[in-house]
PDB file of C-alpha atoms in Angstrom:
ATOM      1  CA  MET A 100       1.290  18.861 -10.792  1.00 50.00           C
ATOM      2  CA  ASN A 101      -0.884  19.201  -8.105  1.00 51.00           C
ATOM      3  CA  LEU A 102      -3.122  15.503  -6.349  1.00 48.00           C
ATOM      4  CA  ILE A 103      -6.361  17.036  -7.999  1.00 44.00           C
ATOM      5  CA  ALA A 104      -4.340  17.132 -11.301  1.00 44.00           C
ATOM      6  CA  GLY A 105      -2.899  14.243 -10.519  1.00 48.00           C
ATOM      7  CA  ILE A 106      -5.306  11.590  -9.852  1.00 43.00           C
ATOM      8  CA  LEU A 107      -6.770  12.544 -12.793  1.00 39.00           C
ATOM      9  CA  LEU A 108      -3.146  11.935 -15.240  1.00 41.00           C
ATOM     10  CA  LEU A 109      -2.647   8.319 -13.053  1.00 44.00           C
ATOM     11  CA  SER A 110      -6.756   7.989 -15.150  1.00 41.00           C
ATOM     12  CA  SER A 111      -6.020   8.450 -18.296  1.00 40.00           C
ATOM     13  CA  LEU A 112      -2.036   7.703 -18.407  1.00 42.00           C
ATOM     14  CA  THR A 113      -2.555   4.343 -16.267  1.00 41.00           C
ATOM     15  CA  CYS A 114      -5.541   2.451 -18.845  1.00 40.00           C
ATOM     16  CA  ALA A 115      -3.103   0.091 -21.064  1.00 41.00           C
ATOM     17  CA  ASP A 116      -1.231  -0.946 -17.516  1.00 46.00           C
ATOM     18  CA  ARG A 117      -4.502  -1.687 -15.307  1.00 43.00           C
ATOM     19  CA  SER A 118      -6.492  -3.651 -18.170  1.00 42.00           C
ATOM     20  CA  ARG A 119      -3.123  -5.732 -18.822  1.00 44.00           C
ATOM     21  CA  ILE A 120      -3.273  -6.252 -15.064  1.00 43.00           C
ATOM     22  CA  GLY A 121      -5.667  -8.209 -12.855  1.00 45.00           C
ATOM     23  CA  GLN A 122      -7.475  -9.574 -15.779  1.00 44.00           C
ATOM     24  CA  GLN A 123      -7.587 -13.235 -15.532  1.00 43.00           C
ATOM     25  CA  SER A 124      -7.145 -13.285 -12.201  1.00 49.00           C
ATOM     26  CA  LEU A 125     -10.455 -11.644 -12.457  1.00 49.00           C
ATOM     27  CA  ALA A 126     -11.913 -14.207 -14.532  1.00 42.00           C
ATOM     28  CA  GLN A 127     -10.505 -17.469 -12.659  1.00 48.00           C
ATOM     29  CA  ASP A 128     -12.053 -16.218  -9.492  1.00 50.00           C
ATOM     30  CA  THR A 129     -14.484 -17.889  -7.722  1.00 44.00           C
ATOM     31  CA  SER A 130     -14.091 -17.524  -4.045  1.00 62.00           C
ATOM     32  CA  THR A 131     -17.779 -17.211  -2.653  1.00 88.00           C
ATOM     33  CA  VAL A 132     -14.972 -14.796  -0.391  1.00 95.00           C
ATOM     34  CA  TYR A 133     -15.546 -11.911  -2.964  1.00 97.00           C
ATOM     35  CA  GLN A 134     -18.610 -11.013  -5.015  1.00 96.00           C
ATOM     36  CA  MET A 135     -18.752 -10.254  -8.721  1.00 96.00           C
ATOM     37  CA  LYS A 136     -20.278  -6.939  -9.588  1.00 96.00           C
ATOM     38  CA  ASN A 137     -20.945  -4.679 -12.781  1.00 97.00           C
ATOM     39  CA  ALA A 138     -17.771  -2.016 -12.203  1.00 97.00           C
ATOM     40  CA  SER A 139     -17.949   1.207 -11.152  1.00 96.00           C
ATOM     41  CA  SER A 140     -15.677   3.872 -12.373  1.00 94.00           C
ATOM     42  CA  GLY A 141     -12.214   3.271 -12.017  1.00 94.00           C
ATOM     43  CA  GLY A 142     -13.391  -0.278 -10.428  1.00 97.00           C
ATOM     44  CA  THR A 143     -12.785  -3.292 -10.946  1.00 97.00           C
ATOM     45  CA  GLY A 144     -16.153  -5.258 -10.463  1.00 98.00           C
ATOM     46  CA  LYS A 145     -14.992  -6.998  -7.783  1.00 98.00           C
ATOM     47  CA  PHE A 146     -15.982  -6.650  -3.412  1.00 98.00           C
ATOM     48  CA  TYR A 147     -14.690  -7.248  -0.525  1.00 98.00           C
ATOM     49  CA  LYS A 148     -16.543  -7.115   2.873  1.00 98.00           C
ATOM     50  CA  GLY A 149     -19.505  -4.800   1.240  1.00 98.00           C
ATOM     51  CA  ARG A 150     -15.830  -2.491  -0.993  1.00 98.00           C
ATOM     52  CA  GLU A 151     -16.050  -2.672  -4.424  1.00 98.00           C
ATOM     53  CA  ILE A 152     -11.078  -3.449  -5.416  1.00 98.00           C
ATOM     54  CA  ALA A 153     -10.113  -0.425  -6.834  1.00 98.00           C
ATOM     55  CA  GLN A 154      -7.705  -0.753  -9.909  1.00 95.00           C
ATOM     56  CA  VAL A 155      -4.615  -0.898  -9.887  1.00 91.00           C
ATOM     57  CA  MET A 156      -2.851   1.982 -10.578  1.00 82.00           C
ATOM     58  CA  GLY A 157       0.131   1.008 -13.266  1.00 79.00           C
ATOM     59  CA  ALA A 158       3.850   1.993 -13.965  1.00 78.00           C
ATOM     60  CA  GLY A 159       2.905   5.201 -15.513  1.00 82.00           C
ATOM     61  CA  GLY A 160       2.086   6.324 -12.430  1.00 80.00           C
ATOM     62  CA  ALA A 161       5.218   6.679 -11.629  1.00 85.00           C
ATOM     63  CA  GLY A 162       5.929  10.083 -11.738  1.00 86.00           C
ATOM     64  CA  TRP A 163       2.400  10.627  -9.225  1.00 81.00           C
ATOM     65  CA  LEU A 164       4.208   8.678  -6.801  1.00 90.00           C
ATOM     66  CA  GLU A 165       7.967  10.412  -7.622  1.00 90.00           C
ATOM     67  CA  ARG A 166       5.617  14.099  -7.676  1.00 91.00           C
ATOM     68  CA  ASN A 167       7.583  17.443  -5.917  1.00 92.00           C
ATOM     69  CA  GLU A 168       4.332  18.574  -3.805  1.00 95.00           C
ATOM     70  CA  ARG A 169       4.016  15.010  -2.457  1.00 95.00           C
ATOM     71  CA  GLN A 170       5.614  16.091   1.093  1.00 95.00           C
ATOM     72  CA  GLN A 171       3.720  19.312   1.116  1.00 95.00           C
ATOM     73  CA  GLU A 172      -0.155  17.705  -0.281  1.00 96.00           C
ATOM     74  CA  GLU A 173       0.850  14.401   2.224  1.00 97.00           C
ATOM     75  CA  ASN A 174       3.699  15.448   4.643  1.00 98.00           C
ATOM     76  CA  THR A 175       5.369  11.433   4.133  1.00 97.00           C
ATOM     77  CA  GLN A 176       8.506  12.842   6.245  1.00 97.00           C
ATOM     78  CA  LEU A 177       5.419  13.242   9.795  1.00 98.00           C
ATOM     79  CA  ALA A 178       4.084   9.655   8.608  1.00 98.00           C
ATOM     80  CA  ILE A 179       7.839   8.073   8.580  1.00 98.00           C
ATOM     81  CA  SER A 180       9.106  10.314  12.149  1.00 97.00           C
ATOM     82  CA  LYS A 181       5.569   7.807  13.766  1.00 98.00           C
ATOM     83  CA  LEU A 182       6.489   4.832  11.927  1.00 98.00           C
ATOM     84  CA  PRO A 183       7.825   2.252  15.312  1.00 97.00           C
ATOM     85  CA  LEU A 184      11.258   2.237  13.834  1.00 98.00           C
ATOM     86  CA  SER A 185      14.283   0.681  15.634  1.00 97.00           C
ATOM     87  CA  PRO A 186      17.629   1.170  13.783  1.00 96.00           C
ATOM     88  CA  ASN A 187      17.466  -2.692  12.916  1.00 97.00           C
ATOM     89  CA  SER A 188      14.100  -3.050  12.494  1.00 98.00           C
ATOM     90  CA  VAL A 189      13.130  -4.958   9.003  1.00 98.00           C
ATOM     91  CA  VAL A 190      10.508  -2.957   7.698  1.00 98.00           C
ATOM     92  CA  ALA A 191       8.555  -4.971   5.013  1.00 98.00           C
ATOM     93  CA  ASP A 192       6.941  -2.047   2.175  1.00 98.00           C
ATOM     94  CA  ILE A 193       4.112  -3.491   0.267  1.00 98.00           C
ATOM     95  CA  GLY A 194       3.443  -2.526  -2.750  1.00 97.00           C
ATOM     96  CA  ALA A 195       6.661   0.001  -1.910  1.00 97.00           C
ATOM     97  CA  GLY A 196       6.044   1.343  -6.634  1.00 95.00           C
ATOM     98  CA  THR A 197       9.316   3.581  -6.814  1.00 96.00           C
ATOM     99  CA  GLY A 198      10.554   3.195  -3.630  1.00 97.00           C
ATOM    100  CA  TYR A 199       9.596   6.419  -2.234  1.00 97.00           C
ATOM    101  CA  PHE A 200       8.496   5.553   1.361  1.00 98.00           C
ATOM    102  CA  THR A 201      11.498   2.216   1.001  1.00 98.00           C
ATOM    103  CA  PHE A 202      14.299   4.353   0.621  1.00 98.00           C
ATOM    104  CA  GLN A 203      13.488   7.559   2.695  1.00 97.00           C
ATOM    105  CA  ILE A 204      13.051   4.746   5.868  1.00 98.00           C
ATOM    106  CA  ALA A 205      15.471   2.904   4.765  1.00 98.00           C
ATOM    107  CA  ARG A 206      18.252   5.261   5.743  1.00 97.00           C
ATOM    108  CA  GLN A 207      16.355   5.025   9.186  1.00 97.00           C
ATOM    109  CA  ILE A 208      17.607   1.403  10.350  1.00 98.00           C
ATOM    110  CA  PRO A 209      21.597   1.868   9.287  1.00 96.00           C
ATOM    111  CA  ASP A 210      21.861  -1.844  11.307  1.00 98.00           C
ATOM    112  CA  GLY A 211      17.787  -2.913   9.221  1.00 98.00           C
ATOM    113  CA  LYS A 212      16.853  -3.679   6.320  1.00 98.00           C
ATOM    114  CA  VAL A 213      13.440  -3.169   4.348  1.00 98.00           C
ATOM    115  CA  LEU A 214      11.988  -4.869   1.292  1.00 98.00           C
ATOM    116  CA  ALA A 215      10.346  -3.689  -0.915  1.00 98.00           C
ATOM    117  CA  VAL A 216       7.899  -6.065  -2.407  1.00 98.00           C
ATOM    118  CA  GLU A 217       6.804  -5.085  -6.080  1.00 97.00           C
ATOM    119  CA  VAL A 218       4.691  -6.884  -7.865  1.00 96.00           C
ATOM    120  CA  GLN A 219       4.600  -5.134 -12.136  1.00 94.00           C
ATOM    121  CA  ASP A 220       8.403  -5.404 -13.427  1.00 96.00           C
ATOM    122  CA  GLU A 221       8.521  -2.282 -14.214  1.00 94.00           C
ATOM    123  CA  PHE A 222       8.113  -1.262 -10.703  1.00 96.00           C
ATOM    124  CA  ILE A 223      10.863  -3.494  -9.690  1.00 97.00           C
ATOM    125  CA  GLY A 224      13.090  -2.569 -12.614  1.00 96.00           C
ATOM    126  CA  TYR A 225      13.272   1.424 -10.788  1.00 96.00           C
ATOM    127  CA  LEU A 226      13.360   0.725  -7.495  1.00 97.00           C
ATOM    128  CA  LYS A 227      16.888  -2.262  -8.751  1.00 97.00           C
ATOM    129  CA  ASN A 228      18.390   1.469 -10.136  1.00 97.00           C
ATOM    130  CA  ARG A 229      16.883   3.566  -8.208  1.00 96.00           C
ATOM    131  CA  GLY A 230      19.003   1.680  -4.979  1.00 97.00           C
ATOM    132  CA  ARG A 231      22.274   1.888  -7.101  1.00 97.00           C
ATOM    133  CA  GLU A 232      22.198   5.384  -7.785  1.00 97.00           C
ATOM    134  CA  LEU A 233      21.351   6.909  -3.783  1.00 97.00           C
ATOM    135  CA  GLN A 234      23.670   3.802  -3.137  1.00 97.00           C
ATOM    136  CA  ILE A 235      21.483   2.027  -0.644  1.00 97.00           C
ATOM    137  CA  ASN A 236      22.039  -1.632  -0.237  1.00 96.00           C
ATOM    138  CA  ASN A 237      19.759  -2.315   3.064  1.00 98.00           C
ATOM    139  CA  VAL A 238      16.612  -2.556   0.315  1.00 98.00           C
ATOM    140  CA  GLU A 239      15.784  -5.849  -0.589  1.00 98.00           C
ATOM    141  CA  VAL A 240      13.488  -5.739  -4.073  1.00 98.00           C
ATOM    142  CA  ILE A 241      11.482  -8.719  -4.313  1.00 98.00           C
ATOM    143  CA  LYS A 242       8.902  -9.915  -6.478  1.00 98.00           C
ATOM    144  CA  GLY A 243       5.119 -10.688  -4.586  1.00 98.00           C
ATOM    145  CA  THR A 244       1.937 -12.031  -6.208  1.00 98.00           C
ATOM    146  CA  GLU A 245      -1.105 -10.512  -6.949  1.00 97.00           C
ATOM    147  CA  LYS A 246      -2.062 -13.395  -3.950  1.00 98.00           C
ATOM    148  CA  SER A 247       1.623 -13.316  -1.419  1.00 98.00           C
ATOM    149  CA  ALA A 248       4.160 -11.102  -0.271  1.00 98.00           C
ATOM    150  CA  ASN A 249       6.392 -14.016  -0.853  1.00 98.00           C
ATOM    151  CA  LEU A 250       8.418 -13.163   2.577  1.00 98.00           C
ATOM    152  CA  PRO A 251       9.711 -15.888   5.041  1.00 97.00           C
ATOM    153  CA  SER A 252       7.628 -16.806   8.193  1.00 98.00           C
ATOM    154  CA  ASN A 253       8.594 -14.954  11.380  1.00 98.00           C
ATOM    155  CA  SER A 254      10.555 -12.499  10.154  1.00 98.00           C
ATOM    156  CA  VAL A 255       9.247  -9.145   9.509  1.00 98.00           C
ATOM    157  CA  ASP A 256       8.740  -6.805  12.640  1.00 98.00           C
ATOM    158  CA  LEU A 257       6.932  -4.104  10.123  1.00 98.00           C
ATOM    159  CA  ALA A 258       5.022  -4.370   7.019  1.00 98.00           C
ATOM    160  CA  ILE A 259       3.430  -1.131   5.674  1.00 98.00           C
ATOM    161  CA  MET A 260       1.202   0.091   2.846  1.00 98.00           C
ATOM    162  CA  ILE A 261       1.159   3.107   1.863  1.00 98.00           C
ATOM    163  CA  ASP A 262      -2.373   3.722  -0.850  1.00 96.00           C
ATOM    164  CA  VAL A 263      -2.017   0.373  -1.642  1.00 97.00           C
ATOM    165  CA  TYR A 264      -4.225  -1.380   0.289  1.00 98.00           C
ATOM    166  CA  HIS A 265      -7.606  -0.631  -1.731  1.00 98.00           C
ATOM    167  CA  GLU A 266      -6.623  -2.449  -4.755  1.00 97.00           C
ATOM    168  CA  LEU A 267      -5.371  -5.366  -3.761  1.00 98.00           C
ATOM    169  CA  LEU A 268      -7.398  -7.953  -5.818  1.00 97.00           C
ATOM    170  CA  PHE A 269      -6.861 -10.694  -2.972  1.00 98.00           C
ATOM    171  CA  PRO A 270      -7.195  -8.782   0.108  1.00 98.00           C
ATOM    172  CA  GLN A 271      -7.427 -11.566   2.034  1.00 98.00           C
ATOM    173  CA  GLU A 272      -5.193 -14.059   0.743  1.00 98.00           C
ATOM    174  CA  MET A 273      -1.997 -11.149   1.374  1.00 98.00           C
ATOM    175  CA  LEU A 274      -3.191 -10.070   4.653  1.00 98.00           C
ATOM    176  CA  LEU A 275      -2.363 -13.866   5.300  1.00 98.00           C
ATOM    177  CA  SER A 276       0.507 -13.695   3.752  1.00 98.00           C
ATOM    178  CA  ILE A 277       1.667 -10.722   6.178  1.00 98.00           C
ATOM    179  CA  LYS A 278       0.810 -12.119   9.296  1.00 98.00           C
ATOM    180  CA  ASN A 279       2.462 -14.670   8.924  1.00 98.00           C
ATOM    181  CA  ALA A 280       5.553 -12.350   8.089  1.00 98.00           C
ATOM    182  CA  LEU A 281       5.576 -10.867  10.802  1.00 98.00           C
ATOM    183  CA  LYS A 282       7.417 -11.892  14.229  1.00 98.00           C
ATOM    184  CA  PRO A 283       5.055 -12.317  16.806  1.00 96.00           C
ATOM    185  CA  GLY A 284       4.363  -8.945  18.353  1.00 96.00           C
ATOM    186  CA  GLY A 285       5.043  -7.920  14.486  1.00 97.00           C
ATOM    187  CA  LYS A 286       2.496  -4.359  13.243  1.00 98.00           C
ATOM    188  CA  LEU A 287       1.746  -3.946  10.156  1.00 98.00           C
ATOM    189  CA  LEU A 288       0.809   0.069   9.833  1.00 98.00           C
ATOM    190  CA  MET A 289      -1.605   0.785   5.936  1.00 98.00           C
ATOM    191  CA  LEU A 290      -2.233   4.619   5.442  1.00 98.00           C
ATOM    192  CA  GLU A 291      -5.243   5.352   3.125  1.00 98.00           C
ATOM    193  CA  TYR A 292      -6.721   8.312   1.995  1.00 98.00           C
ATOM    194  CA  ARG A 293      -9.499   9.492   4.245  1.00 98.00           C
ATOM    195  CA  ALA A 294     -13.542   8.559   2.648  1.00 98.00           C
ATOM    196  CA  GLU A 295     -15.138  10.135   5.212  1.00 97.00           C
ATOM    197  CA  ASP A 296     -13.912  13.550   3.747  1.00 97.00           C
ATOM    198  CA  PRO A 297     -15.645  13.820   0.560  1.00 95.00           C
ATOM    199  CA  ASP A 298     -13.463  17.834   0.284  1.00 95.00           C
ATOM    200  CA  ILE A 299      -9.952  15.031  -0.179  1.00 95.00           C
ATOM    201  CA  ALA A 300      -9.574  15.198  -3.832  1.00 93.00           C
ATOM    202  CA  ILE A 301      -9.062  11.292  -4.003  1.00 94.00           C
ATOM    203  CA  LYS A 302     -10.744   9.330  -6.137  1.00 94.00           C
ATOM    204  CA  LYS A 303     -13.921   7.483  -4.542  1.00 96.00           C
ATOM    205  CA  LEU A 304     -12.297   3.158  -4.880  1.00 97.00           C
ATOM    206  CA  HIS A 305      -9.505   5.068  -3.526  1.00 97.00           C
ATOM    207  CA  LYS A 306     -10.472   5.929  -0.046  1.00 98.00           C
ATOM    208  CA  MET A 307     -11.294   4.160   2.661  1.00 98.00           C
ATOM    209  CA  SER A 308     -12.821   4.209   6.189  1.00 98.00           C
ATOM    210  CA  VAL A 309     -11.472   3.626   9.641  1.00 98.00           C
ATOM    211  CA  ALA A 310     -14.308   2.132   9.727  1.00 98.00           C
ATOM    212  CA  GLN A 311     -14.101  -0.060   6.310  1.00 98.00           C
ATOM    213  CA  VAL A 312     -10.119  -0.752   7.084  1.00 98.00           C
ATOM    214  CA  ASP A 313     -10.939  -1.716  10.874  1.00 98.00           C
ATOM    215  CA  LYS A 314     -13.977  -4.161  10.034  1.00 98.00           C
ATOM    216  CA  GLU A 315     -11.340  -6.447   7.009  1.00 98.00           C
ATOM    217  CA  MET A 316      -7.922  -6.411   9.701  1.00 98.00           C
ATOM    218  CA  GLN A 317     -10.644  -8.466  11.901  1.00 98.00           C
ATOM    219  CA  ALA A 318     -11.823 -10.775   9.309  1.00 98.00           C
ATOM    220  CA  ASN A 319      -8.183 -11.471   9.550  1.00 98.00           C
ATOM    221  CA  GLY A 320      -6.929 -11.422  12.029  1.00 97.00           C
ATOM    222  CA  PHE A 321      -6.010  -8.113  12.489  1.00 98.00           C
ATOM    223  CA  ARG A 322      -5.896  -6.108  16.194  1.00 98.00           C
ATOM    224  CA  LEU A 323      -5.613  -1.958  15.830  1.00 98.00           C
ATOM    225  CA  LEU A 324      -3.881  -0.143  17.756  1.00 98.00           C
ATOM    226  CA  LYS A 325      -3.653   2.860  17.289  1.00 97.00           C
ATOM    227  CA  LYS A 326      -5.805   5.346  14.830  1.00 97.00           C
ATOM    228  CA  GLU A 327      -4.107   9.137  14.208  1.00 96.00           C
ATOM    229  CA  ASP A 328      -5.546  11.678  11.926  1.00 92.00           C
ATOM    230  CA  PHE A 329      -2.366  13.613  12.178  1.00 97.00           C
ATOM    231  CA  LEU A 330      -1.068  13.685   8.393  1.00 98.00           C
ATOM    232  CA  PRO A 331      -2.969  15.916   5.362  1.00 97.00           C
ATOM    233  CA  ILE A 332      -5.542  13.547   4.344  1.00 97.00           C
ATOM    234  CA  GLN A 333      -4.660   9.975   4.525  1.00 98.00           C
ATOM    235  CA  HIS A 334      -5.838   8.201   7.853  1.00 98.00           C
ATOM    236  CA  PHE A 335      -2.275   6.688  10.168  1.00 98.00           C
ATOM    237  CA  LEU A 336      -4.041   3.236  11.110  1.00 98.00           C
ATOM    238  CA  LEU A 337      -1.360   0.699  13.077  1.00 98.00           C
ATOM    239  CA  PHE A 338      -2.103  -2.963  13.410  1.00 98.00           C
ATOM    240  CA  GLU A 339      -1.029  -5.847  15.751  1.00 97.00           C
ATOM    241  CA  LYS A 340      -2.014  -9.330  14.341  1.00 92.00           C
ATOM    242  CA  ARG A 341      -4.559 -11.643  17.035  1.00 89.00           C
TER     243      ARG A 341
END
Protein backbone atom coordinates (compact mmCIF):
# COMPACT_ATOMS: atom_id res chain seq x y z
CA MET A 1 0.00 0.00 0.00
CA ASN A 2 1.51 3.37 -0.97
CA LEU A 3 1.10 6.69 0.81
CA ILE A 4 -1.83 8.00 -1.27
CA ALA A 5 -3.70 4.70 -1.20
CA GLY A 6 -3.25 4.50 2.56
CA ILE A 7 -4.77 7.90 3.18
CA LEU A 8 -7.74 7.07 0.94
CA LEU A 9 -8.17 3.78 2.77
CA LEU A 10 -8.23 5.52 6.14
CA SER A 11 -10.89 7.89 4.87
CA SER A 12 -13.21 5.00 4.00
CA LEU A 13 -12.37 2.54 6.77
CA THR A 14 -12.46 4.72 9.84
CA CYS A 15 -15.54 6.89 9.36
CA ALA A 16 -17.43 5.01 12.07
CA ASP A 17 -14.50 5.31 14.46
CA ARG A 18 -14.08 9.01 13.82
CA SER A 19 -17.77 9.80 14.15
CA ARG A 20 -17.85 8.00 17.48
CA ILE A 21 -14.70 9.54 18.95
CA GLY A 22 -15.07 12.98 20.41
CA GLN A 23 -18.56 13.88 19.24
CA GLN A 24 -19.83 14.30 22.80
CA SER A 25 -16.82 16.47 23.60
CA LEU A 26 -17.47 18.66 20.58
CA ALA A 27 -21.09 19.14 21.55
CA GLN A 28 -20.24 20.02 25.14
CA ASP A 29 -17.31 22.31 24.40
CA THR A 30 -18.41 25.89 25.07
CA SER A 31 -14.98 27.32 25.92
CA THR A 32 -13.97 30.56 24.23
CA VAL A 33 -10.56 28.99 23.55
CA TYR A 34 -12.10 27.12 20.62
CA GLN A 35 -14.43 28.23 17.84
CA MET A 36 -17.07 26.09 16.14
CA LYS A 37 -17.78 26.54 12.43
CA ASN A 38 -19.03 24.39 9.57
CA ALA A 39 -16.76 21.37 9.25
CA SER A 40 -14.73 20.94 6.10
CA SER A 41 -13.99 17.55 4.57
CA GLY A 42 -12.12 15.48 7.15
CA GLY A 43 -12.49 18.18 9.77
CA THR A 44 -14.32 18.50 13.08
CA GLY A 45 -15.55 22.07 12.64
CA LYS A 46 -13.62 22.94 15.80
CA PHE A 47 -10.89 25.56 15.40
CA TYR A 48 -7.87 26.46 17.52
CA LYS A 49 -5.65 29.44 16.74
CA GLY A 50 -7.17 29.60 13.27
CA ARG A 51 -6.61 25.89 12.50
CA GLU A 52 -9.40 23.38 12.03
CA ILE A 53 -8.77 20.25 14.10
CA ALA A 54 -8.74 17.10 11.97
CA GLN A 55 -10.95 14.09 12.59
CA VAL A 56 -9.37 11.39 14.74
CA MET A 57 -7.95 8.30 13.08
CA GLY A 58 -9.69 5.31 14.63
CA ALA A 59 -8.33 1.86 15.33
CA GLY A 60 -9.40 0.80 11.84
CA GLY A 61 -6.23 2.56 10.69
CA ALA A 62 -3.89 0.13 12.46
CA GLY A 63 -2.84 -1.39 9.15
CA TRP A 64 -1.86 2.05 7.87
CA LEU A 65 0.35 2.66 10.90
CA GLU A 66 2.05 -0.72 10.47
CA ARG A 67 2.33 -0.69 6.67
CA ASN A 68 5.49 -2.21 5.18
CA GLU A 69 6.24 0.95 3.20
CA ARG A 70 6.36 3.25 6.22
CA GLN A 71 10.12 3.11 6.72
CA GLN A 72 10.74 3.92 3.07
CA GLU A 73 8.15 6.71 2.94
CA GLU A 74 8.97 8.39 6.25
CA ASN A 75 12.46 7.13 7.24
CA THR A 76 11.26 6.35 10.74
CA GLN A 77 14.60 4.85 11.74
CA LEU A 78 16.34 8.16 11.02
CA ALA A 79 13.73 10.00 13.09
CA ILE A 80 14.32 7.67 16.05
CA SER A 81 18.10 8.00 15.72
CA LYS A 82 17.76 11.78 16.11
CA LEU A 83 15.76 11.63 19.35
CA PRO A 84 17.53 13.05 22.42
CA LEU A 85 17.71 9.77 24.32
CA SER A 86 19.93 8.32 27.02
CA PRO A 87 19.87 4.67 28.19
CA ASN A 88 17.68 5.56 31.18
CA SER A 89 15.33 8.07 29.53
CA VAL A 90 11.63 8.12 30.35
CA VAL A 91 9.76 8.72 27.10
CA ALA A 92 6.02 9.36 26.73
CA ASP A 93 4.61 8.38 23.34
CA ILE A 94 1.39 10.43 23.24
CA GLY A 95 -1.16 8.85 20.93
CA ALA A 96 0.96 5.74 20.60
CA GLY A 97 -1.48 3.92 18.32
CA THR A 98 -0.08 0.48 17.51
CA GLY A 99 3.25 1.27 19.16
CA TYR A 100 5.18 1.51 15.90
CA PHE A 101 7.54 4.04 17.53
CA THR A 102 6.97 2.88 21.11
CA PHE A 103 8.62 -0.51 20.82
CA GLN A 104 11.50 0.66 18.63
CA ILE A 105 12.34 3.39 21.14
CA ALA A 106 12.03 0.95 24.07
CA ARG A 107 14.87 -1.11 22.60
CA GLN A 108 17.08 2.00 22.55
CA ILE A 109 16.66 2.73 26.27
CA PRO A 110 17.26 -0.58 28.11
CA ASP A 111 17.45 1.12 31.52
CA GLY A 112 14.59 3.50 30.79
CA LYS A 113 10.90 3.28 30.05
CA VAL A 114 8.37 4.21 27.38
CA LEU A 115 4.94 5.32 28.54
CA ALA A 116 2.56 4.49 25.70
CA VAL A 117 -0.40 6.85 26.12
CA GLU A 118 -3.63 6.06 24.26
CA VAL A 119 -7.28 7.04 24.49
CA GLN A 120 -8.85 4.32 22.35
CA ASP A 121 -9.45 0.96 24.00
CA GLU A 122 -8.75 -0.93 20.77
CA PHE A 123 -5.26 0.53 20.56
CA ILE A 124 -4.67 -0.04 24.28
CA GLY A 125 -5.44 -3.72 23.81
CA TYR A 126 -3.19 -3.85 20.75
CA LEU A 127 -0.29 -2.25 22.65
CA LYS A 128 -0.54 -4.68 25.56
CA ASN A 129 -0.70 -7.71 23.28
CA ARG A 130 2.16 -6.46 21.13
CA GLY A 131 4.37 -5.88 24.16
CA ARG A 132 3.81 -9.46 25.29
CA GLU A 133 4.52 -10.81 21.80
CA LEU A 134 7.78 -8.88 21.53
CA GLN A 135 8.72 -9.63 25.17
CA ILE A 136 9.53 -5.97 25.75
CA ASN A 137 9.19 -5.21 29.44
CA ASN A 138 10.01 -1.50 29.62
CA VAL A 139 6.77 -0.27 28.03
CA GLU A 140 3.89 0.83 30.25
CA VAL A 141 0.52 1.37 28.59
CA ILE A 142 -1.45 4.28 30.00
CA LYS A 143 -5.04 5.22 29.21
CA GLY A 144 -5.25 8.94 28.66
CA THR A 145 -8.22 11.19 28.03
CA GLU A 146 -8.96 13.78 25.38
CA LYS A 147 -7.66 16.45 27.77
CA SER A 148 -4.88 14.72 29.69
CA ALA A 149 -2.04 12.26 29.15
CA ASN A 150 -2.57 11.09 32.76
CA LEU A 151 1.14 11.21 33.55
CA PRO A 152 2.70 12.11 36.93
CA SER A 153 4.21 15.57 37.30
CA ASN A 154 7.93 15.93 36.55
CA SER A 155 8.21 12.32 35.40
CA VAL A 156 9.11 12.48 31.69
CA ASP A 157 12.37 13.35 29.92
CA LEU A 158 10.94 13.35 26.40
CA ALA A 159 7.36 13.41 25.13
CA ILE A 160 6.71 12.62 21.48
CA MET A 161 3.69 13.10 19.26
CA ILE A 162 4.08 11.42 15.88
CA ASP A 163 1.52 12.83 13.41
CA VAL A 164 -0.88 13.16 16.34
CA TYR A 165 -1.08 16.78 17.40
CA HIS A 166 -3.31 17.94 14.52
CA GLU A 167 -6.04 15.52 15.73
CA LEU A 168 -6.12 16.54 19.41
CA LEU A 169 -9.63 17.72 20.24
CA PHE A 170 -8.33 19.73 23.21
CA PRO A 171 -4.81 20.82 22.24
CA GLN A 172 -4.50 23.51 24.91
CA GLU A 173 -5.48 21.17 27.73
CA MET A 174 -3.30 18.35 26.44
CA LEU A 175 -0.26 20.59 26.08
CA LEU A 176 -0.70 21.76 29.67
CA SER A 177 -0.87 18.12 30.78
CA ILE A 178 2.32 17.28 28.85
CA LYS A 179 4.10 20.38 30.15
CA ASN A 180 3.32 19.39 33.74
CA ALA A 181 4.59 15.86 33.09
CA LEU A 182 7.96 16.98 31.75
CA LYS A 183 10.92 17.12 34.07
CA PRO A 184 12.95 20.33 34.28
CA GLY A 185 14.79 20.42 30.97
CA GLY A 186 12.34 17.94 29.45
CA LYS A 187 11.60 18.11 25.74
CA LEU A 188 8.59 17.67 23.45
CA LEU A 189 9.19 16.27 19.96
CA MET A 190 6.56 16.59 17.25
CA LEU A 191 6.56 15.08 13.78
CA GLU A 192 3.99 16.57 11.42
CA TYR A 193 3.55 16.22 7.66
CA ARG A 194 4.75 19.41 5.97
CA ALA A 195 1.87 21.71 5.03
CA GLU A 196 4.31 23.95 3.14
CA ASP A 197 4.79 21.24 0.49
CA PRO A 198 1.71 20.74 -1.74
CA ASP A 199 3.32 17.69 -3.33
CA ILE A 200 3.08 15.68 -0.10
CA ALA A 201 0.02 13.50 -0.71
CA ILE A 202 -1.55 13.88 2.71
CA LYS A 203 -4.92 15.49 3.31
CA LYS A 204 -4.76 19.20 4.16
CA LEU A 205 -5.96 18.95 7.75
CA HIS A 206 -3.43 16.21 8.49
CA LYS A 207 -0.50 18.50 7.62
CA MET A 208 0.87 21.43 9.62
CA SER A 209 3.24 24.29 8.89
CA VAL A 210 6.10 25.21 11.20
CA ALA A 211 4.56 28.65 11.70
CA GLN A 212 1.23 27.19 12.88
CA VAL A 213 2.82 24.63 15.18
CA ASP A 214 5.12 27.24 16.69
CA LYS A 215 2.23 29.67 17.24
CA GLU A 216 0.28 27.05 19.18
CA MET A 217 3.31 25.87 21.13
CA GLN A 218 4.35 29.39 22.14
CA ALA A 219 0.81 30.09 23.35
CA ASN A 220 1.16 27.14 25.72
CA GLY A 221 4.58 27.82 27.17
CA PHE A 222 6.91 25.95 24.81
CA ARG A 223 9.96 27.26 22.94
CA LEU A 224 11.19 25.84 19.63
CA LEU A 225 14.70 24.46 20.06
CA LYS A 226 15.24 22.71 16.76
CA LYS A 227 13.53 22.63 13.38
CA GLU A 228 14.78 19.97 10.98
CA ASP A 229 13.54 18.81 7.59
CA PHE A 230 15.86 15.85 7.06
CA LEU A 231 12.85 13.51 6.88
CA PRO A 232 11.22 12.91 3.48
CA ILE A 233 7.77 14.34 4.23
CA GLN A 234 7.65 15.47 7.88
CA HIS A 235 8.87 18.32 10.03
CA PHE A 236 11.04 17.29 13.00
CA LEU A 237 10.27 19.90 15.69
CA LEU A 238 11.83 19.81 19.14
CA PHE A 239 10.47 22.06 21.91
CA GLU A 240 11.29 22.74 25.54
CA LYS A 241 8.96 24.18 28.15
CA ARG A 242 9.66 27.77 29.09
